[in-house]
PDB file of C-alpha atoms in Angstrom:
ATOM      1  CA  MET A 919     -56.370   1.987 -13.123  1.00 48.00           C
ATOM      2  CA  SER A 920     -57.141   5.272 -14.692  1.00 47.00           C
ATOM      3  CA  ALA A 921     -57.100   3.751 -18.136  1.00 46.00           C
ATOM      4  CA  LEU A 922     -60.364   2.017 -17.230  1.00 50.00           C
ATOM      5  CA  PHE A 923     -62.019   5.313 -16.977  1.00 48.00           C
ATOM      6  CA  ARG A 924     -60.257   8.050 -18.821  1.00 46.00           C
ATOM      7  CA  LYS A 925     -58.403   8.639 -22.144  1.00 44.00           C
ATOM      8  CA  ASP A 926     -55.066  10.207 -21.337  1.00 47.00           C
ATOM      9  CA  ALA A 927     -54.063  12.733 -23.885  1.00 40.00           C
ATOM     10  CA  PRO A 928     -50.705  12.017 -25.593  1.00 42.00           C
ATOM     11  CA  GLU A 929     -47.792  13.856 -24.207  1.00 45.00           C
ATOM     12  CA  SER A 930     -46.958  15.293 -27.508  1.00 41.00           C
ATOM     13  CA  LEU A 931     -47.812  15.107 -31.241  1.00 39.00           C
ATOM     14  CA  GLY A 932     -44.544  13.388 -31.990  1.00 46.00           C
ATOM     15  CA  SER A 933     -44.219  12.548 -35.698  1.00 44.00           C
ATOM     16  CA  LEU A 934     -47.653  14.192 -36.242  1.00 41.00           C
ATOM     17  CA  ALA A 935     -46.115  17.571 -35.523  1.00 44.00           C
ATOM     18  CA  ASN A 936     -45.093  18.083 -39.143  1.00 49.00           C
ATOM     19  CA  ILE A 937     -48.361  17.194 -40.709  1.00 43.00           C
ATOM     20  CA  TYR A 938     -50.265  20.069 -39.073  1.00 41.00           C
ATOM     21  CA  PRO A 939     -49.311  23.706 -39.946  1.00 45.00           C
ATOM     22  CA  SER A 940     -48.157  26.082 -37.367  1.00 46.00           C
ATOM     23  CA  PRO A 941     -50.855  28.573 -36.260  1.00 44.00           C
ATOM     24  CA  THR A 942     -48.550  31.368 -37.146  1.00 50.00           C
ATOM     25  CA  SER A 943     -48.292  30.187 -40.694  1.00 51.00           C
ATOM     26  CA  LEU A 944     -51.993  30.424 -41.369  1.00 48.00           C
ATOM     27  CA  PRO A 945     -53.396  33.573 -43.036  1.00 53.00           C
ATOM     28  CA  PRO A 946     -55.475  35.811 -40.842  1.00 53.00           C
ATOM     29  CA  LEU A 947     -59.015  35.373 -40.890  1.00 48.00           C
ATOM     30  CA  SER A 948     -61.408  38.169 -41.899  1.00 51.00           C
ATOM     31  CA  LEU A 949     -64.526  37.916 -39.836  1.00 47.00           C
ATOM     32  CA  PRO A 950     -67.665  40.086 -39.939  1.00 51.00           C
ATOM     33  CA  ASP A 951     -68.629  42.128 -36.853  1.00 51.00           C
ATOM     34  CA  SER A 952     -70.704  40.042 -34.514  1.00 46.00           C
ATOM     35  CA  PRO A 953     -74.425  41.160 -34.497  1.00 49.00           C
ATOM     36  CA  ALA A 954     -74.207  40.765 -30.657  1.00 50.00           C
ATOM     37  CA  SER A 955     -71.183  42.960 -30.166  1.00 50.00           C
ATOM     38  CA  SER A 956     -73.367  45.831 -28.967  1.00 54.00           C
ATOM     39  CA  LYS A 957     -74.951  43.634 -26.460  1.00 57.00           C
ATOM     40  CA  PRO A 958     -72.284  41.579 -24.638  1.00 60.00           C
ATOM     41  CA  ARG A 959     -73.437  38.337 -22.913  1.00 65.00           C
ATOM     42  CA  ARG A 960     -73.848  38.843 -19.193  1.00 69.00           C
ATOM     43  CA  ARG A 961     -71.412  36.740 -17.142  1.00 77.00           C
ATOM     44  CA  PRO A 962     -72.910  34.081 -14.891  1.00 78.00           C
ATOM     45  CA  TYR A 963     -73.074  35.078 -11.333  1.00 84.00           C
ATOM     46  CA  ARG A 964     -70.238  33.838  -9.062  1.00 89.00           C
ATOM     47  CA  PHE A 965     -71.011  31.386  -6.418  1.00 87.00           C
ATOM     48  CA  SER A 966     -71.010  33.987  -3.622  1.00 88.00           C
ATOM     49  CA  THR A 967     -73.519  36.192  -5.598  1.00 87.00           C
ATOM     50  CA  GLN A 968     -75.781  33.167  -6.097  1.00 89.00           C
ATOM     51  CA  CYS A 969     -75.775  32.343  -2.388  1.00 86.00           C
ATOM     52  CA  ALA A 970     -76.597  35.918  -1.413  1.00 85.00           C
ATOM     53  CA  THR A 971     -79.391  36.385  -4.157  1.00 85.00           C
ATOM     54  CA  VAL A 972     -82.637  34.655  -3.421  1.00 85.00           C
ATOM     55  CA  ASP A 973     -85.020  34.991  -6.328  1.00 82.00           C
ATOM     56  CA  ASN A 974     -87.603  32.551  -7.710  1.00 83.00           C
ATOM     57  CA  PRO A 975     -89.377  33.790 -10.854  1.00 81.00           C
ATOM     58  CA  ASP A 976     -92.180  31.277 -10.064  1.00 81.00           C
ATOM     59  CA  GLU A 977     -92.820  32.509  -6.544  1.00 81.00           C
ATOM     60  CA  LYS A 978     -93.039  36.238  -6.845  1.00 82.00           C
ATOM     61  CA  ASP A 979     -94.204  37.855  -3.388  1.00 83.00           C
ATOM     62  CA  GLN A 980     -97.371  39.811  -3.776  1.00 84.00           C
ATOM     63  CA  TYR A 981     -95.866  42.723  -1.864  1.00 88.00           C
ATOM     64  CA  GLY A 982     -92.448  42.534  -3.362  1.00 87.00           C
ATOM     65  CA  SER A 983     -90.696  41.558  -0.157  1.00 89.00           C
ATOM     66  CA  SER A 984     -86.916  41.476  -0.498  1.00 86.00           C
ATOM     67  CA  SER A 985     -86.782  38.792   2.141  1.00 90.00           C
ATOM     68  CA  VAL A 986     -88.764  35.578   1.691  1.00 93.00           C
ATOM     69  CA  PRO A 987     -91.895  35.585   4.097  1.00 94.00           C
ATOM     70  CA  ILE A 988     -92.423  32.742   6.426  1.00 96.00           C
ATOM     71  CA  TYR A 989     -95.732  31.126   5.541  1.00 95.00           C
ATOM     72  CA  GLN A 990     -96.408  29.644   9.051  1.00 96.00           C
ATOM     73  CA  THR A 991     -99.541  27.884   8.221  1.00 96.00           C
ATOM     74  CA  ALA A 992    -100.621  24.231   7.986  1.00 96.00           C
ATOM     75  CA  THR A 993    -103.308  24.725   5.372  1.00 95.00           C
ATOM     76  CA  PHE A 994    -104.215  27.096   2.489  1.00 93.00           C
ATOM     77  CA  LYS A 995    -107.541  28.194   1.384  1.00 90.00           C
ATOM     78  CA  GLY A 996    -108.912  27.879  -2.060  1.00 73.00           C
ATOM     79  CA  ILE A 997    -109.575  25.023  -4.502  1.00 64.00           C
ATOM     80  CA  ALA A 998    -107.140  23.773  -7.269  1.00 66.00           C
ATOM     81  CA  GLY A 999    -104.478  26.162  -5.977  1.00 80.00           C
ATOM     82  CA  ARG A1000    -100.717  25.258  -6.022  1.00 86.00           C
ATOM     83  CA  TYR A1001    -100.740  24.811  -2.217  1.00 92.00           C
ATOM     84  CA  ASP A1002    -103.299  23.069   0.099  1.00 93.00           C
ATOM     85  CA  TYR A1003    -101.334  21.507   2.894  1.00 95.00           C
ATOM     86  CA  THR A1004     -97.839  22.419   4.198  1.00 96.00           C
ATOM     87  CA  ARG A1005     -96.743  18.773   4.413  1.00 96.00           C
ATOM     88  CA  SER A1006     -97.162  18.561   0.696  1.00 95.00           C
ATOM     89  CA  GLY A1007     -95.932  22.083  -0.212  1.00 95.00           C
ATOM     90  CA  ASN A1008     -95.205  25.544   1.254  1.00 95.00           C
ATOM     91  CA  PRO A1009     -94.195  28.739  -0.510  1.00 93.00           C
ATOM     92  CA  THR A1010     -91.262  29.348   1.951  1.00 95.00           C
ATOM     93  CA  ARG A1011     -89.901  25.902   1.304  1.00 97.00           C
ATOM     94  CA  SER A1012     -90.426  26.199  -2.383  1.00 95.00           C
ATOM     95  CA  HIS A1013     -88.259  29.361  -2.329  1.00 94.00           C
ATOM     96  CA  LEU A1014     -85.553  27.472  -0.402  1.00 96.00           C
ATOM     97  CA  GLN A1015     -85.499  24.452  -2.645  1.00 97.00           C
ATOM     98  CA  HIS A1016     -85.270  26.589  -5.712  1.00 96.00           C
ATOM     99  CA  HIS A1017     -82.351  28.450  -4.241  1.00 95.00           C
ATOM    100  CA  LEU A1018     -80.603  25.270  -3.108  1.00 97.00           C
ATOM    101  CA  ALA A1019     -80.950  23.724  -6.564  1.00 96.00           C
ATOM    102  CA  LYS A1020     -79.294  26.802  -7.996  1.00 95.00           C
ATOM    103  CA  ILE A1021     -76.167  26.659  -5.801  1.00 95.00           C
ATOM    104  CA  TYR A1022     -75.920  22.818  -6.131  1.00 96.00           C
ATOM    105  CA  SER A1023     -75.965  22.897  -9.928  1.00 95.00           C
ATOM    106  CA  ALA A1024     -79.151  20.759  -9.730  1.00 97.00           C
ATOM    107  CA  GLN A1025     -82.476  20.701 -11.434  1.00 97.00           C
ATOM    108  CA  TYR A1026     -84.312  19.588  -8.380  1.00 98.00           C
ATOM    109  CA  ALA A1027     -83.891  20.000  -4.606  1.00 98.00           C
ATOM    110  CA  HIS A1028     -85.934  18.692  -1.595  1.00 98.00           C
ATOM    111  CA  THR A1029     -85.534  19.689   2.015  1.00 98.00           C
ATOM    112  CA  VAL A1030     -86.338  17.524   5.090  1.00 98.00           C
ATOM    113  CA  SER A1031     -85.973  17.626   8.784  1.00 98.00           C
ATOM    114  CA  SER A1032     -82.354  16.482   9.169  1.00 98.00           C
ATOM    115  CA  GLY A1033     -79.425  15.006   7.166  1.00 98.00           C
ATOM    116  CA  MET A1034     -80.344  11.391   8.282  1.00 98.00           C
ATOM    117  CA  ALA A1035     -83.902  12.095   7.215  1.00 98.00           C
ATOM    118  CA  ALA A1036     -82.430  12.872   3.830  1.00 98.00           C
ATOM    119  CA  LEU A1037     -80.525   9.581   3.677  1.00 98.00           C
ATOM    120  CA  ASP A1038     -83.558   7.706   4.903  1.00 98.00           C
ATOM    121  CA  VAL A1039     -85.639   9.066   2.066  1.00 98.00           C
ATOM    122  CA  ILE A1040     -82.983   8.105  -0.424  1.00 98.00           C
ATOM    123  CA  THR A1041     -82.715   4.565   0.773  1.00 98.00           C
ATOM    124  CA  ARG A1042     -86.461   4.113   0.433  1.00 98.00           C
ATOM    125  CA  LEU A1043     -85.719   3.691  -3.230  1.00 98.00           C
ATOM    126  CA  LEU A1044     -84.222   0.319  -2.451  1.00 98.00           C
ATOM    127  CA  LYS A1045     -85.976  -2.948  -2.281  1.00 97.00           C
ATOM    128  CA  PRO A1046     -85.133  -6.322  -0.749  1.00 97.00           C
ATOM    129  CA  GLY A1047     -82.248  -7.977  -2.479  1.00 97.00           C
ATOM    130  CA  ASP A1048     -80.692  -4.813  -3.850  1.00 98.00           C
ATOM    131  CA  GLU A1049     -77.074  -4.482  -3.275  1.00 98.00           C
ATOM    132  CA  VAL A1050     -75.378  -1.303  -1.975  1.00 98.00           C
ATOM    133  CA  ILE A1051     -71.711  -0.473  -2.191  1.00 98.00           C
ATOM    134  CA  ALA A1052     -70.715   1.904   0.665  1.00 98.00           C
ATOM    135  CA  GLY A1053     -67.433   3.128   2.218  1.00 97.00           C
ATOM    136  CA  ASP A1054     -65.639   1.636   5.255  1.00 97.00           C
ATOM    137  CA  ASP A1055     -65.468   4.933   6.973  1.00 97.00           C
ATOM    138  CA  LEU A1056     -68.971   6.430   7.239  1.00 97.00           C
ATOM    139  CA  TYR A1057     -70.813   8.823   9.515  1.00 97.00           C
ATOM    140  CA  GLY A1058     -72.246   6.896  12.543  1.00 96.00           C
ATOM    141  CA  GLY A1059     -75.854   7.478  11.698  1.00 97.00           C
ATOM    142  CA  THR A1060     -75.226   6.226   8.179  1.00 98.00           C
ATOM    143  CA  ASN A1061     -73.789   3.022   9.487  1.00 97.00           C
ATOM    144  CA  ARG A1062     -76.729   2.498  11.791  1.00 98.00           C
ATOM    145  CA  LEU A1063     -79.275   3.023   9.018  1.00 98.00           C
ATOM    146  CA  LEU A1064     -77.459   0.660   6.679  1.00 98.00           C
ATOM    147  CA  SER A1065     -77.254  -2.003   9.321  1.00 98.00           C
ATOM    148  CA  TYR A1066     -80.995  -1.637   9.961  1.00 98.00           C
ATOM    149  CA  LEU A1067     -81.636  -1.895   6.186  1.00 98.00           C
ATOM    150  CA  GLN A1068     -79.608  -5.056   6.096  1.00 98.00           C
ATOM    151  CA  GLU A1069     -81.056  -6.712   8.995  1.00 97.00           C
ATOM    152  CA  HIS A1070     -84.815  -5.868   8.490  1.00 97.00           C
ATOM    153  CA  ASN A1071     -85.250  -4.946   4.854  1.00 97.00           C
ATOM    154  CA  GLY A1072     -83.107  -7.511   3.050  1.00 97.00           C
ATOM    155  CA  VAL A1073     -80.764  -4.913   1.467  1.00 98.00           C
ATOM    156  CA  ILE A1074     -77.236  -6.354   0.976  1.00 98.00           C
ATOM    157  CA  ILE A1075     -74.401  -3.962   2.056  1.00 98.00           C
ATOM    158  CA  HIS A1076     -70.863  -4.121   0.863  1.00 98.00           C
ATOM    159  CA  HIS A1077     -68.320  -1.988   2.789  1.00 98.00           C
ATOM    160  CA  VAL A1078     -65.164  -1.169   1.062  1.00 98.00           C
ATOM    161  CA  ASP A1079     -62.324   1.292   1.032  1.00 97.00           C
ATOM    162  CA  THR A1080     -63.669   3.728  -1.621  1.00 97.00           C
ATOM    163  CA  THR A1081     -60.384   5.684  -1.773  1.00 96.00           C
ATOM    164  CA  ASP A1082     -59.147   2.723  -3.886  1.00 96.00           C
ATOM    165  CA  PRO A1083     -61.336   2.292  -7.082  1.00 94.00           C
ATOM    166  CA  GLU A1084     -59.581  -1.031  -7.600  1.00 94.00           C
ATOM    167  CA  LEU A1085     -61.575  -2.414  -4.629  1.00 96.00           C
ATOM    168  CA  VAL A1086     -64.867  -0.909  -5.854  1.00 96.00           C
ATOM    169  CA  VAL A1087     -64.693  -2.270  -9.365  1.00 95.00           C
ATOM    170  CA  PRO A1088     -65.212  -6.016  -8.570  1.00 96.00           C
ATOM    171  CA  LEU A1089     -68.314  -5.271  -6.601  1.00 97.00           C
ATOM    172  CA  VAL A1090     -70.165  -3.277  -9.247  1.00 97.00           C
ATOM    173  CA  GLN A1091     -72.510  -5.740 -11.115  1.00 97.00           C
ATOM    174  CA  ALA A1092     -75.252  -5.036 -13.503  1.00 97.00           C
ATOM    175  CA  GLY A1093     -78.584  -6.174 -12.253  1.00 95.00           C
ATOM    176  CA  LYS A1094     -77.409  -6.400  -8.766  1.00 97.00           C
ATOM    177  CA  THR A1095     -75.833  -3.153  -7.691  1.00 98.00           C
ATOM    178  CA  ALA A1096     -78.606  -0.602  -6.958  1.00 98.00           C
ATOM    179  CA  MET A1097     -76.725   2.095  -5.207  1.00 98.00           C
ATOM    180  CA  VAL A1098     -73.074   3.355  -4.578  1.00 98.00           C
ATOM    181  CA  LEU A1099     -72.988   5.426  -1.413  1.00 98.00           C
ATOM    182  CA  LEU A1100     -69.933   7.708  -1.118  1.00 98.00           C
ATOM    183  CA  GLU A1101     -68.647  10.194   1.236  1.00 97.00           C
ATOM    184  CA  SER A1102     -65.728  12.409   0.169  1.00 96.00           C
ATOM    185  CA  PRO A1103     -64.130  13.496   2.569  1.00 97.00           C
ATOM    186  CA  THR A1104     -65.362  10.775   4.889  1.00 96.00           C
ATOM    187  CA  ASN A1105     -66.554  11.469   8.458  1.00 94.00           C
ATOM    188  CA  PRO A1106     -64.493  11.141  10.616  1.00 95.00           C
ATOM    189  CA  LEU A1107     -61.330  10.187   8.945  1.00 96.00           C
ATOM    190  CA  LEU A1108     -61.387  12.583   5.927  1.00 96.00           C
ATOM    191  CA  LYS A1109     -60.586   9.921   3.347  1.00 96.00           C
ATOM    192  CA  ILE A1110     -60.894  11.016  -0.242  1.00 97.00           C
ATOM    193  CA  ALA A1111     -62.721   9.108  -3.037  1.00 97.00           C
ATOM    194  CA  ASP A1112     -62.414   9.991  -6.674  1.00 97.00           C
ATOM    195  CA  LEU A1113     -66.076  10.762  -7.309  1.00 98.00           C
ATOM    196  CA  GLU A1114     -65.882  11.338 -11.014  1.00 97.00           C
ATOM    197  CA  LEU A1115     -63.839   8.142 -11.604  1.00 97.00           C
ATOM    198  CA  ILE A1116     -66.178   5.932  -9.687  1.00 97.00           C
ATOM    199  CA  SER A1117     -69.301   7.534 -11.111  1.00 97.00           C
ATOM    200  CA  ASN A1118     -68.189   7.048 -14.624  1.00 97.00           C
ATOM    201  CA  TYR A1119     -67.308   3.291 -14.034  1.00 97.00           C
ATOM    202  CA  VAL A1120     -70.682   2.615 -12.231  1.00 97.00           C
ATOM    203  CA  HIS A1121     -72.745   4.350 -14.935  1.00 97.00           C
ATOM    204  CA  ARG A1122     -70.938   2.246 -17.616  1.00 97.00           C
ATOM    205  CA  THR A1123     -71.011  -1.110 -15.871  1.00 96.00           C
ATOM    206  CA  ALA A1124     -74.388  -0.848 -14.017  1.00 97.00           C
ATOM    207  CA  PRO A1125     -76.516   1.771 -15.751  1.00 97.00           C
ATOM    208  CA  GLU A1126     -79.467   1.337 -13.323  1.00 97.00           C
ATOM    209  CA  ALA A1127     -77.402   1.890 -10.316  1.00 98.00           C
ATOM    210  CA  LEU A1128     -77.573   5.226  -8.550  1.00 98.00           C
ATOM    211  CA  VAL A1129     -74.508   7.069  -7.293  1.00 98.00           C
ATOM    212  CA  VAL A1130     -75.243   8.759  -3.992  1.00 98.00           C
ATOM    213  CA  VAL A1131     -72.846  11.266  -2.451  1.00 98.00           C
ATOM    214  CA  ASP A1132     -72.883  12.674   1.130  1.00 98.00           C
ATOM    215  CA  ASN A1133     -71.501  16.158   0.587  1.00 98.00           C
ATOM    216  CA  THR A1134     -71.943  17.402   4.145  1.00 97.00           C
ATOM    217  CA  MET A1135     -68.247  17.783   4.671  1.00 96.00           C
ATOM    218  CA  MET A1136     -67.699  20.076   1.812  1.00 96.00           C
ATOM    219  CA  SER A1137     -71.018  21.973   1.157  1.00 95.00           C
ATOM    220  CA  PRO A1138     -71.699  23.206  -2.409  1.00 96.00           C
ATOM    221  CA  TYR A1139     -69.281  26.046  -1.864  1.00 95.00           C
ATOM    222  CA  LEU A1140     -66.276  23.563  -2.260  1.00 95.00           C
ATOM    223  CA  GLN A1141     -67.748  20.610  -4.103  1.00 96.00           C
ATOM    224  CA  ARG A1142     -70.799  19.981  -6.251  1.00 97.00           C
ATOM    225  CA  PRO A1143     -70.811  16.201  -6.968  1.00 98.00           C
ATOM    226  CA  LEU A1144     -73.680  16.327  -9.511  1.00 98.00           C
ATOM    227  CA  GLU A1145     -71.153  18.107 -11.771  1.00 97.00           C
ATOM    228  CA  LEU A1146     -68.803  15.110 -11.301  1.00 97.00           C
ATOM    229  CA  GLY A1147     -71.408  12.444 -12.321  1.00 97.00           C
ATOM    230  CA  ALA A1148     -73.397  11.693  -9.156  1.00 98.00           C
ATOM    231  CA  ASP A1149     -76.996  10.943  -9.470  1.00 98.00           C
ATOM    232  CA  ILE A1150     -78.156  12.078  -5.959  1.00 98.00           C
ATOM    233  CA  VAL A1151     -76.345  14.467  -3.496  1.00 98.00           C
ATOM    234  CA  TYR A1152     -77.447  15.012  -0.023  1.00 98.00           C
ATOM    235  CA  ASP A1153     -76.263  17.253   2.799  1.00 97.00           C
ATOM    236  CA  SER A1154     -76.872  17.694   6.433  1.00 97.00           C
ATOM    237  CA  GLY A1155     -78.005  21.350   6.301  1.00 96.00           C
ATOM    238  CA  THR A1156     -77.474  21.335  10.069  1.00 96.00           C
ATOM    239  CA  LYS A1157     -73.775  21.824   9.556  1.00 95.00           C
ATOM    240  CA  TYR A1158     -72.239  24.373   7.124  1.00 94.00           C
ATOM    241  CA  LEU A1159     -75.421  25.324   5.262  1.00 95.00           C
ATOM    242  CA  SER A1160     -77.208  26.541   8.457  1.00 94.00           C
ATOM    243  CA  GLY A1161     -74.475  29.104   9.245  1.00 92.00           C
ATOM    244  CA  HIS A1162     -75.751  29.736  12.670  1.00 93.00           C
ATOM    245  CA  HIS A1163     -76.003  26.425  14.430  1.00 91.00           C
ATOM    246  CA  ASP A1164     -79.610  26.987  15.204  1.00 95.00           C
ATOM    247  CA  LEU A1165     -81.640  24.407  13.085  1.00 95.00           C
ATOM    248  CA  MET A1166     -81.770  20.833  11.867  1.00 97.00           C
ATOM    249  CA  ALA A1167     -82.300  20.241   8.171  1.00 98.00           C
ATOM    250  CA  GLY A1168     -81.331  17.868   5.360  1.00 98.00           C
ATOM    251  CA  VAL A1169     -81.064  18.486   1.585  1.00 98.00           C
ATOM    252  CA  VAL A1170     -81.470  16.089  -1.448  1.00 98.00           C
ATOM    253  CA  THR A1171     -80.652  17.253  -4.904  1.00 98.00           C
ATOM    254  CA  CYS A1172     -80.720  15.501  -8.343  1.00 98.00           C
ATOM    255  CA  ASN A1173     -80.962  16.234 -12.075  1.00 98.00           C
ATOM    256  CA  ARG A1174     -83.261  13.477 -13.005  1.00 97.00           C
ATOM    257  CA  LYS A1175     -86.968  14.112 -12.891  1.00 98.00           C
ATOM    258  CA  ASP A1176     -87.936  10.575 -12.185  1.00 98.00           C
ATOM    259  CA  ILE A1177     -85.712  10.328  -9.166  1.00 98.00           C
ATOM    260  CA  SER A1178     -87.014  13.740  -7.960  1.00 98.00           C
ATOM    261  CA  GLU A1179     -90.698  12.558  -8.285  1.00 98.00           C
ATOM    262  CA  GLN A1180     -89.830   9.473  -6.253  1.00 98.00           C
ATOM    263  CA  ILE A1181     -88.090  11.465  -3.586  1.00 98.00           C
ATOM    264  CA  GLY A1182     -91.083  13.923  -3.435  1.00 98.00           C
ATOM    265  CA  PHE A1183     -93.527  11.109  -3.115  1.00 98.00           C
ATOM    266  CA  VAL A1184     -91.677   9.642  -0.108  1.00 98.00           C
ATOM    267  CA  ILE A1185     -91.391  13.045   1.586  1.00 98.00           C
ATOM    268  CA  ASN A1186     -95.009  13.714   1.181  1.00 98.00           C
ATOM    269  CA  ALA A1187     -96.015  10.231   2.257  1.00 97.00           C
ATOM    270  CA  VAL A1188     -93.850  10.050   5.394  1.00 97.00           C
ATOM    271  CA  GLY A1189     -94.202  13.732   6.319  1.00 97.00           C
ATOM    272  CA  ASN A1190     -90.613  14.706   7.131  1.00 97.00           C
ATOM    273  CA  ALA A1191     -90.445  17.863   4.990  1.00 98.00           C
ATOM    274  CA  LEU A1192     -88.692  20.925   6.371  1.00 98.00           C
ATOM    275  CA  SER A1193     -91.032  23.249   8.419  1.00 98.00           C
ATOM    276  CA  PRO A1194     -91.669  26.846   7.030  1.00 98.00           C
ATOM    277  CA  PHE A1195     -89.808  28.377   9.874  1.00 98.00           C
ATOM    278  CA  ASP A1196     -86.701  26.120   9.529  1.00 98.00           C
ATOM    279  CA  SER A1197     -86.834  26.779   5.738  1.00 97.00           C
ATOM    280  CA  PHE A1198     -86.589  30.465   6.459  1.00 96.00           C
ATOM    281  CA  LEU A1199     -83.631  29.906   8.738  1.00 97.00           C
ATOM    282  CA  LEU A1200     -81.894  27.742   6.143  1.00 97.00           C
ATOM    283  CA  LEU A1201     -82.481  30.403   3.457  1.00 95.00           C
ATOM    284  CA  ARG A1202     -80.781  32.829   5.768  1.00 94.00           C
ATOM    285  CA  GLY A1203     -78.014  30.350   6.631  1.00 95.00           C
ATOM    286  CA  THR A1204     -77.054  29.610   2.940  1.00 94.00           C
ATOM    287  CA  LYS A1205     -76.105  33.275   2.506  1.00 92.00           C
ATOM    288  CA  THR A1206     -73.222  32.766   4.965  1.00 92.00           C
ATOM    289  CA  LEU A1207     -71.539  30.664   2.347  1.00 91.00           C
ATOM    290  CA  ALA A1208     -70.945  33.860   0.401  1.00 86.00           C
TER     291      ALA A1208
END
């Protein structure tokens, strides 16, 4: 099966070994001193440091607060400013989303009122007749939402054991498959899917299809599916991200601007964006991942 997706490197050079000279037989290279040798490149922050460091260059606090303030307001004064109404945008939420994008290896992040609200926003990208491939072991709320979409919205749902790529492959069809919804590990049975393998195949076979991963069971501390080829990743921030078991939240991340704009439009339209106070709590909670 893996031959469908990956090129396995040869175990040895075999007869080619004599064609290439041994590294020890090559003359030493004489290289000039690097012009940057006196200014060594700073290493990227480790994940724990990224979690504990909240800094958004585009949202500097006017008083230099080291903790992000809670902008507990519904409206903002002024004309043509960045913010006007908290449903559409709020500085506390902007700080949170910038921070989450950083730790998810994402270009864009959106936050909503719960993990199921996150999936609801994502599935609003579907239209009647679209086909969705989903696992056979899913979170109960996910099953309820998919059943509703199938019954009322005309979306076709295929449930399959996603731990076996051989079962996924026949269902992926260009022009029909609109979304592949994966959990790994699954909830509740902790079944594992090869996210990279499936993502690569889906993108080659049905380029318009979106690979969506529920990463709640792992959090970005242990797994970042965007790095494995997923198009959209969502989490229930209520679980590991909250850190204190005191809020409801959902997170949606992606790297494509067009997807981010569609997600943002839906959130603004339906009004389920995360509140300023809960945004502050989630900012505090993500530091516990460190």
